[in-house]
């Protein structure tokens, strides 16, 4: 029986090529994701290994809010800061060879082209260059001395286009300065796109430890002294003063912490990508199922013969599964190679853009095994139903002249599909009616149920829907329109399965486009409702230098420049004690005077005036979740200490993307300047000031800082909305693969049905159907299939996405916008997809010699 | 040019027709220099043992296959020099076909199948002629049925109606009764003969069944790619005798 199965594949290799390709694409995505993760993992591990080389680290004993909301500031969980003076204390301990305080913080470097040097979202920071530091090595020039000199990491130097000796503006800890590049430093690790500046120690202390506090101190041991011994010696010394709240840990422990944190972050990326890989594989499963269903249908007589010769149903079943396994294994083996190649290309491309990543792409046996297993299992699962059908062929079919294929009834699918769709719709309605109780979860479940339900229902609605879609072709292109309609409706199950693959992708594309349009509209309306400022200052680095803020505030036409500053603190209830200080949370610092001046914030309870007295404002949603009301006391803990504050106002403002707003005074007290980031500055003009002049003055004032742009409210809204577009592009690209696989599915079904209909095609050619007409028929079939999948998919996707603004209004999605234009283009795209998919099958059909087609068995 | 004169009553003829398959040692001469005329308004049957070249002859006559040498003229036009496009138009407008099996487009109703050649050619359906043909095949009540809902004999009668509805110059039928029981065969053959007698149609039919061939005006016999004999106004008996003689 195995021989029959393998011969079957060899004889009909072409029929399985596209199935193999579908598996290959899906598995390539999976394998690529795994190797990408492994590569990033090894890149960041290299960074950890080469940048955290200390034997022992001194750090804060208590957890605190994260060091910086913009990502700068190294690895490990954020903790309270410790006095830099501990460096000297540690150096004095026996067995300590060297102790170096961790001095780093945000910095912006202006490149030779006058633009800030930055690689996407990668951090840009400066750190102290201590000649004794073993992790960095000066490779050219000399070490910087004084505040007017810097050195650059080799990659940063190359990316900036600067040369040694050149002078350029740089913003270090919010201060703009002209600095000379005097040295080039080998960082000893791949930078992964980070921009790194080096300062002399005194300048770094001035910039990043003005209060004498640092995050950590790196300690190197004398030869022969083990890290644990050193920890045992340092621990009593650093904990001598309880108020210092410091502790000593081994380098290994810190590195393990750092790695664990990286793995968690990469795990999210991996999960995100795997979701899309899963969609692609699911879509690929449709192609395999269709291929095997059609192959089984054509070979029913062969199976009947095998059964008549004594093969058991199990043997027939197994023979199909063997074929599926071959398809799966072959496809996934190619997929693993393709995935590996994909990541290699990605690495080269990212390298071109200055993102140096680890030199090797680890191809772990477990990745290979898992990818092969996934591809094979998908293939086997997809072939199971057709195989069952083959196995149940009665032997008597072999004796019949003409095997009549009995189409099974669609009743089961209609029933289960309706039930699932109804359940899903109910869940979505429930989510919309009561968004506050698990709305998101219910919507997610409902959406999944509706999608699967509609997939099940697709063959039931196919005949009617295709009839409507085909009407235009039937009317304009007789007789081929009618022939094409007949072909797509003759086997609704097959057409629906083919279209189903496209349906999934298009539902997601449709939902994404609605979500994006709604998010953009929401952003615009939130800006319009909230901002009463004349201008908004914004920076792509998400941190406006303090000097820029000062320069703007000093302009005569500026009545007020209100900075929205982001920081991070731990929020808990006073006296929580054993419960710990609570989770780290992003908080906003704001001048209480900004309310009503540059910002219009909706208040639901309490009074915003109380912020002037040091009380805080909490967002309605967060307050409801945590049970805060007016008068609730909260304990805020940061790197510099703790403070108890009272909730004085409850606000409802999607514009402020943090659960808590602190008055500026409280914020400055809790968050040191080096760990705060001025996210936005709202500028109000003096009454009667000329806006055009003010704009010019503002632009001139922030120009030296390079990274700050001056926007009016409309531009500000557009820029925020533009960010949604960037996300959308990535989403479309990831969904693109599933659409490509779906197109392969249409090609596959058409090509197989052309083979299946060879006789019929020959007959029509014999009675005078021209080649072009035949090709046109195949093309219309293809377009109809693509349109059916797209229309149903988009309708489902848009309908589900329409529920989102109601469910997620509390996270800033306030208005529903349906991008009719985009949806129109998606339909046009579906038509193009249909035409493209038909090219090869149509040519194949048109090339069939009439005589052979008529006489084929 | 033609050594043999062609009578005006001839609807299609072949001269020096040669068809070879393969090259070199394995060459098979399916047709080995055939001269044959098919009369207008007559039913001509082509008979011969398996491998005698009878189907190849019909395929070459109908423009479904190209001859290796020789000429084929159908309704006054030399088809050997026709392009694929011209052949398509010829089939569409001037030829009718009836095949052994799988003859109908399964997605179309019987009526739609019958008018398919006209639809493809975008020619209007002559209602009166359509009704006459449909009445002749006796399918009036089954016109809205799909092929899968018709018996084999009914399907073949639909195929015959389709071949006739466009008033072709000549109908080629390839073993039209090969898949049918004797009752259905009788119906189909009767209809083909009536189309000749009543509608003046010209029909060329390939068959190996002496009973089927006996309804023809004339039977031509093929053997090893050559014309080996012919019989006018045959009966099943005379055909059997002739076949016995030839083998």
mmCIF file of N, CA, C and O in Angstrom, chain A residues 401-402 478-479 482-483 486-487 490 759-760 763-771 773 850-851 854, chain B residues 59 64-65 84 88 91-92 97 99 101-108 112 116-117 119-120 122 162:
data_model
loop_
_atom_site.group_PDB
_atom_site.id
_atom_site.type_symbol
_atom_site.label_atom_id
_atom_site.label_comp_id
_atom_site.label_asym_id
_atom_site.label_seq_id
_atom_site.Cartn_x
_atom_site.Cartn_y
_atom_site.Cartn_z
ATOM 1 N N UNK A 401 -19.130 2.129 -14.526
ATOM 2 C CA UNK A 401 -18.503 2.797 -15.651
ATOM 3 C C UNK A 401 -18.141 4.213 -15.282
ATOM 4 O O UNK A 401 -17.087 4.723 -15.590
ATOM 5 N N UNK A 402 -19.062 4.799 -14.597
ATOM 6 C CA UNK A 402 -19.045 6.225 -14.448
ATOM 7 C C UNK A 402 -19.213 6.480 -12.961
ATOM 8 O O UNK A 402 -20.268 6.251 -12.415
ATOM 9 N N UNK A 478 -21.789 36.941 -21.942
ATOM 10 C CA UNK A 478 -22.296 35.623 -22.291
ATOM 11 C C UNK A 478 -21.428 35.045 -23.392
ATOM 12 O O UNK A 478 -20.938 35.817 -24.197
ATOM 13 N N UNK A 479 -21.223 33.751 -23.486
ATOM 14 C CA UNK A 479 -21.720 32.744 -22.559
ATOM 15 C C UNK A 479 -20.713 32.427 -21.461
ATOM 16 O O UNK A 479 -20.990 31.637 -20.576
ATOM 17 N N UNK A 482 -21.715 32.800 -17.809
ATOM 18 C CA UNK A 482 -22.601 31.755 -17.305
ATOM 19 C C UNK A 482 -21.819 30.465 -17.040
ATOM 20 O O UNK A 482 -22.025 29.784 -16.048
ATOM 21 N N UNK A 483 -20.901 30.158 -17.961
ATOM 22 C CA UNK A 483 -20.086 28.959 -17.772
ATOM 23 C C UNK A 483 -19.277 29.085 -16.482
ATOM 24 O O UNK A 483 -19.188 28.149 -15.681
ATOM 25 N N UNK A 486 -21.408 28.643 -13.481
ATOM 26 C CA UNK A 486 -21.684 27.222 -13.288
ATOM 27 C C UNK A 486 -20.517 26.508 -12.638
ATOM 28 O O UNK A 486 -20.691 25.695 -11.736
ATOM 29 N N UNK A 487 -19.314 26.845 -13.086
ATOM 30 C CA UNK A 487 -18.145 26.147 -12.548
ATOM 31 C C UNK A 487 -17.894 26.448 -11.075
ATOM 32 O O UNK A 487 -17.485 25.573 -10.318
ATOM 33 N N UNK A 490 -20.787 24.758 -8.924
ATOM 34 C CA UNK A 490 -21.108 23.335 -9.027
ATOM 35 C C UNK A 490 -20.618 22.571 -7.807
ATOM 36 O O UNK A 490 -21.182 21.570 -7.422
ATOM 37 N N UNK A 759 -11.927 16.803 -20.017
ATOM 38 C CA UNK A 759 -12.866 16.333 -21.045
ATOM 39 C C UNK A 759 -13.874 17.402 -21.416
ATOM 40 O O UNK A 759 -14.160 17.643 -22.576
ATOM 41 N N UNK A 760 -14.374 18.031 -20.338
ATOM 42 C CA UNK A 760 -15.395 19.045 -20.545
ATOM 43 C C UNK A 760 -14.814 20.217 -21.338
ATOM 44 O O UNK A 760 -15.469 20.770 -22.229
ATOM 45 N N UNK A 763 -14.538 19.253 -24.867
ATOM 46 C CA UNK A 763 -15.846 19.292 -25.508
ATOM 47 C C UNK A 763 -16.218 20.714 -25.908
ATOM 48 O O UNK A 763 -16.663 20.962 -27.032
ATOM 49 N N UNK A 764 -15.998 21.647 -24.973
ATOM 50 C CA UNK A 764 -16.396 23.019 -25.274
ATOM 51 C C UNK A 764 -15.534 23.601 -26.384
ATOM 52 O O UNK A 764 -16.006 24.376 -27.217
ATOM 53 N N UNK A 765 -14.248 23.205 -26.368
ATOM 54 C CA UNK A 765 -13.393 23.661 -27.456
ATOM 55 C C UNK A 765 -13.890 23.060 -28.768
ATOM 56 O O UNK A 765 -13.886 23.725 -29.807
ATOM 57 N N UNK A 766 -14.332 21.784 -28.729
ATOM 58 C CA UNK A 766 -14.783 21.126 -29.941
ATOM 59 C C UNK A 766 -16.026 21.799 -30.505
ATOM 60 O O UNK A 766 -16.184 21.901 -31.717
ATOM 61 N N UNK A 767 -16.897 22.275 -29.643
ATOM 62 C CA UNK A 767 -18.090 22.940 -30.160
ATOM 63 C C UNK A 767 -17.846 24.426 -30.392
ATOM 64 O O UNK A 767 -18.786 25.174 -30.591
ATOM 65 N N UNK A 768 -16.580 24.832 -30.350
ATOM 66 C CA UNK A 768 -16.279 26.160 -30.857
ATOM 67 C C UNK A 768 -15.842 27.203 -29.848
ATOM 68 O O UNK A 768 -15.692 28.365 -30.199
ATOM 69 N N UNK A 769 -15.601 26.804 -28.591
ATOM 70 C CA UNK A 769 -15.129 27.797 -27.629
ATOM 71 C C UNK A 769 -13.680 28.135 -27.962
ATOM 72 O O UNK A 769 -12.835 27.253 -28.054
ATOM 73 N N UNK A 770 -13.412 29.437 -28.144
ATOM 74 C CA UNK A 770 -12.054 29.860 -28.482
ATOM 75 C C UNK A 770 -11.138 29.809 -27.270
ATOM 76 O O UNK A 770 -11.595 29.724 -26.132
ATOM 77 N N UNK A 771 -9.832 29.853 -27.534
ATOM 78 C CA UNK A 771 -8.874 29.799 -26.425
ATOM 79 C C UNK A 771 -9.033 30.971 -25.469
ATOM 80 O O UNK A 771 -8.972 30.824 -24.265
ATOM 81 N N UNK A 773 -11.684 32.722 -24.987
ATOM 82 C CA UNK A 773 -12.930 32.585 -24.216
ATOM 83 C C UNK A 773 -12.739 31.610 -23.066
ATOM 84 O O UNK A 773 -13.213 31.841 -21.965
ATOM 85 N N UNK A 850 -7.276 20.051 -28.237
ATOM 86 C CA UNK A 850 -8.689 19.702 -28.229
ATOM 87 C C UNK A 850 -8.889 18.188 -28.288
ATOM 88 O O UNK A 850 -9.620 17.608 -27.499
ATOM 89 N N UNK A 851 -8.173 17.543 -29.229
ATOM 90 C CA UNK A 851 -8.409 16.118 -29.445
ATOM 91 C C UNK A 851 -8.084 15.312 -28.204
ATOM 92 O O UNK A 851 -8.871 14.470 -27.760
ATOM 93 N N UNK A 854 -10.606 15.770 -25.515
ATOM 94 C CA UNK A 854 -11.872 15.068 -25.739
ATOM 95 C C UNK A 854 -11.725 13.583 -25.459
ATOM 96 O O UNK A 854 -12.621 12.936 -24.944
ATOM 97 N N UNK B 59 -11.214 12.488 -36.899
ATOM 98 C CA UNK B 59 -10.593 13.623 -36.207
ATOM 99 C C UNK B 59 -9.924 14.564 -37.209
ATOM 100 O O UNK B 59 -9.993 15.780 -37.070
ATOM 101 N N UNK B 64 -10.008 18.351 -35.691
ATOM 102 C CA UNK B 64 -9.580 18.163 -34.313
ATOM 103 C C UNK B 64 -8.108 17.742 -34.282
ATOM 104 O O UNK B 64 -7.414 17.926 -33.307
ATOM 105 N N UNK B 65 -7.640 17.165 -35.385
ATOM 106 C CA UNK B 65 -6.268 16.686 -35.466
ATOM 107 C C UNK B 65 -5.737 17.135 -36.820
ATOM 108 O O UNK B 65 -6.507 17.308 -37.772
ATOM 109 N N UNK B 84 -5.301 27.944 -35.779
ATOM 110 C CA UNK B 84 -6.095 27.450 -34.659
ATOM 111 C C UNK B 84 -7.370 28.279 -34.505
ATOM 112 O O UNK B 84 -8.454 27.772 -34.239
ATOM 113 N N UNK B 88 -11.176 27.023 -34.824
ATOM 114 C CA UNK B 88 -12.167 27.236 -33.773
ATOM 115 C C UNK B 88 -13.458 27.790 -34.375
ATOM 116 O O UNK B 88 -14.551 27.337 -34.063
ATOM 117 N N UNK B 91 -15.313 25.103 -36.339
ATOM 118 C CA UNK B 91 -16.036 24.179 -35.461
ATOM 119 C C UNK B 91 -17.280 24.845 -34.908
ATOM 120 O O UNK B 91 -18.333 24.225 -34.771
ATOM 121 N N UNK B 92 -17.116 26.120 -34.593
ATOM 122 C CA UNK B 92 -18.206 26.852 -33.966
ATOM 123 C C UNK B 92 -19.369 27.027 -34.928
ATOM 124 O O UNK B 92 -20.529 26.958 -34.545
ATOM 125 N N UNK B 97 -20.711 18.121 -33.338
ATOM 126 C CA UNK B 97 -20.051 16.928 -32.825
ATOM 127 C C UNK B 97 -20.959 16.146 -31.897
ATOM 128 O O UNK B 97 -21.688 16.724 -31.094
ATOM 129 N N UNK B 99 -20.049 12.938 -29.308
ATOM 130 C CA UNK B 99 -19.000 12.035 -28.849
ATOM 131 C C UNK B 99 -19.601 10.820 -28.165
ATOM 132 O O UNK B 99 -20.797 10.767 -27.881
ATOM 133 N N UNK B 101 -19.090 9.670 -25.050
ATOM 134 C CA UNK B 101 -19.575 9.840 -23.673
ATOM 135 C C UNK B 101 -19.131 11.185 -23.120
ATOM 136 O O UNK B 101 -18.378 11.907 -23.754
ATOM 137 N N UNK B 102 -19.590 11.450 -21.933
ATOM 138 C CA UNK B 102 -19.233 12.700 -21.244
ATOM 139 C C UNK B 102 -19.389 13.873 -22.187
ATOM 140 O O UNK B 102 -18.475 14.640 -22.429
ATOM 141 N N UNK B 103 -20.537 14.016 -22.675
ATOM 142 C CA UNK B 103 -20.748 14.845 -23.819
ATOM 143 C C UNK B 103 -21.289 16.212 -23.511
ATOM 144 O O UNK B 103 -21.293 17.080 -24.351
ATOM 145 N N UNK B 104 -21.770 16.379 -22.266
ATOM 146 C CA UNK B 104 -22.464 17.615 -21.938
ATOM 147 C C UNK B 104 -21.712 18.353 -20.845
ATOM 148 O O UNK B 104 -20.952 17.768 -20.082
ATOM 149 N N UNK B 105 -21.960 19.652 -20.800
ATOM 150 C CA UNK B 105 -21.377 20.458 -19.727
ATOM 151 C C UNK B 105 -22.276 20.298 -18.503
ATOM 152 O O UNK B 105 -23.455 20.653 -18.554
ATOM 153 N N UNK B 106 -21.735 19.727 -17.419
ATOM 154 C CA UNK B 106 -22.618 19.343 -16.300
ATOM 155 C C UNK B 106 -23.273 20.522 -15.591
ATOM 156 O O UNK B 106 -24.274 20.335 -14.917
ATOM 157 N N UNK B 107 -22.707 21.718 -15.739
ATOM 158 C CA UNK B 107 -23.292 22.841 -14.997
ATOM 159 C C UNK B 107 -24.435 23.502 -15.741
ATOM 160 O O UNK B 107 -25.098 24.369 -15.198
ATOM 161 N N UNK B 108 -24.627 23.107 -16.994
ATOM 162 C CA UNK B 108 -25.676 23.754 -17.773
ATOM 163 C C UNK B 108 -26.885 22.828 -17.890
ATOM 164 O O UNK B 108 -26.744 21.603 -17.862
ATOM 165 N N UNK B 112 -29.623 24.754 -22.160
ATOM 166 C CA UNK B 112 -28.410 25.567 -22.267
ATOM 167 C C UNK B 112 -27.311 24.806 -22.999
ATOM 168 O O UNK B 112 -26.519 25.389 -23.744
ATOM 169 N N UNK B 116 -25.475 25.939 -26.480
ATOM 170 C CA UNK B 116 -24.099 26.349 -26.154
ATOM 171 C C UNK B 116 -23.298 26.817 -27.376
ATOM 172 O O UNK B 116 -22.685 27.887 -27.331
ATOM 173 N N UNK B 117 -23.309 26.066 -28.505
ATOM 174 C CA UNK B 117 -22.521 26.531 -29.660
ATOM 175 C C UNK B 117 -22.987 27.899 -30.149
ATOM 176 O O UNK B 117 -22.169 28.727 -30.537
ATOM 177 N N UNK B 119 -24.451 30.197 -28.260
ATOM 178 C CA UNK B 119 -24.051 31.172 -27.252
ATOM 179 C C UNK B 119 -22.581 31.533 -27.434
ATOM 180 O O UNK B 119 -22.195 32.694 -27.344
ATOM 181 N N UNK B 120 -21.771 30.488 -27.655
ATOM 182 C CA UNK B 120 -20.344 30.737 -27.808
ATOM 183 C C UNK B 120 -20.101 31.619 -29.028
ATOM 184 O O UNK B 120 -19.299 32.545 -28.994
ATOM 185 N N UNK B 122 -22.150 33.679 -30.145
ATOM 186 C CA UNK B 122 -22.992 34.859 -29.959
ATOM 187 C C UNK B 122 -23.965 35.017 -31.119
ATOM 188 O O UNK B 122 -24.152 36.108 -31.661
ATOM 189 N N UNK B 162 -27.703 19.395 -29.734
ATOM 190 C CA UNK B 162 -26.711 20.462 -29.715
ATOM 191 C C UNK B 162 -25.943 20.491 -31.047
ATOM 192 O O UNK B 162 -25.645 21.543 -31.590
#
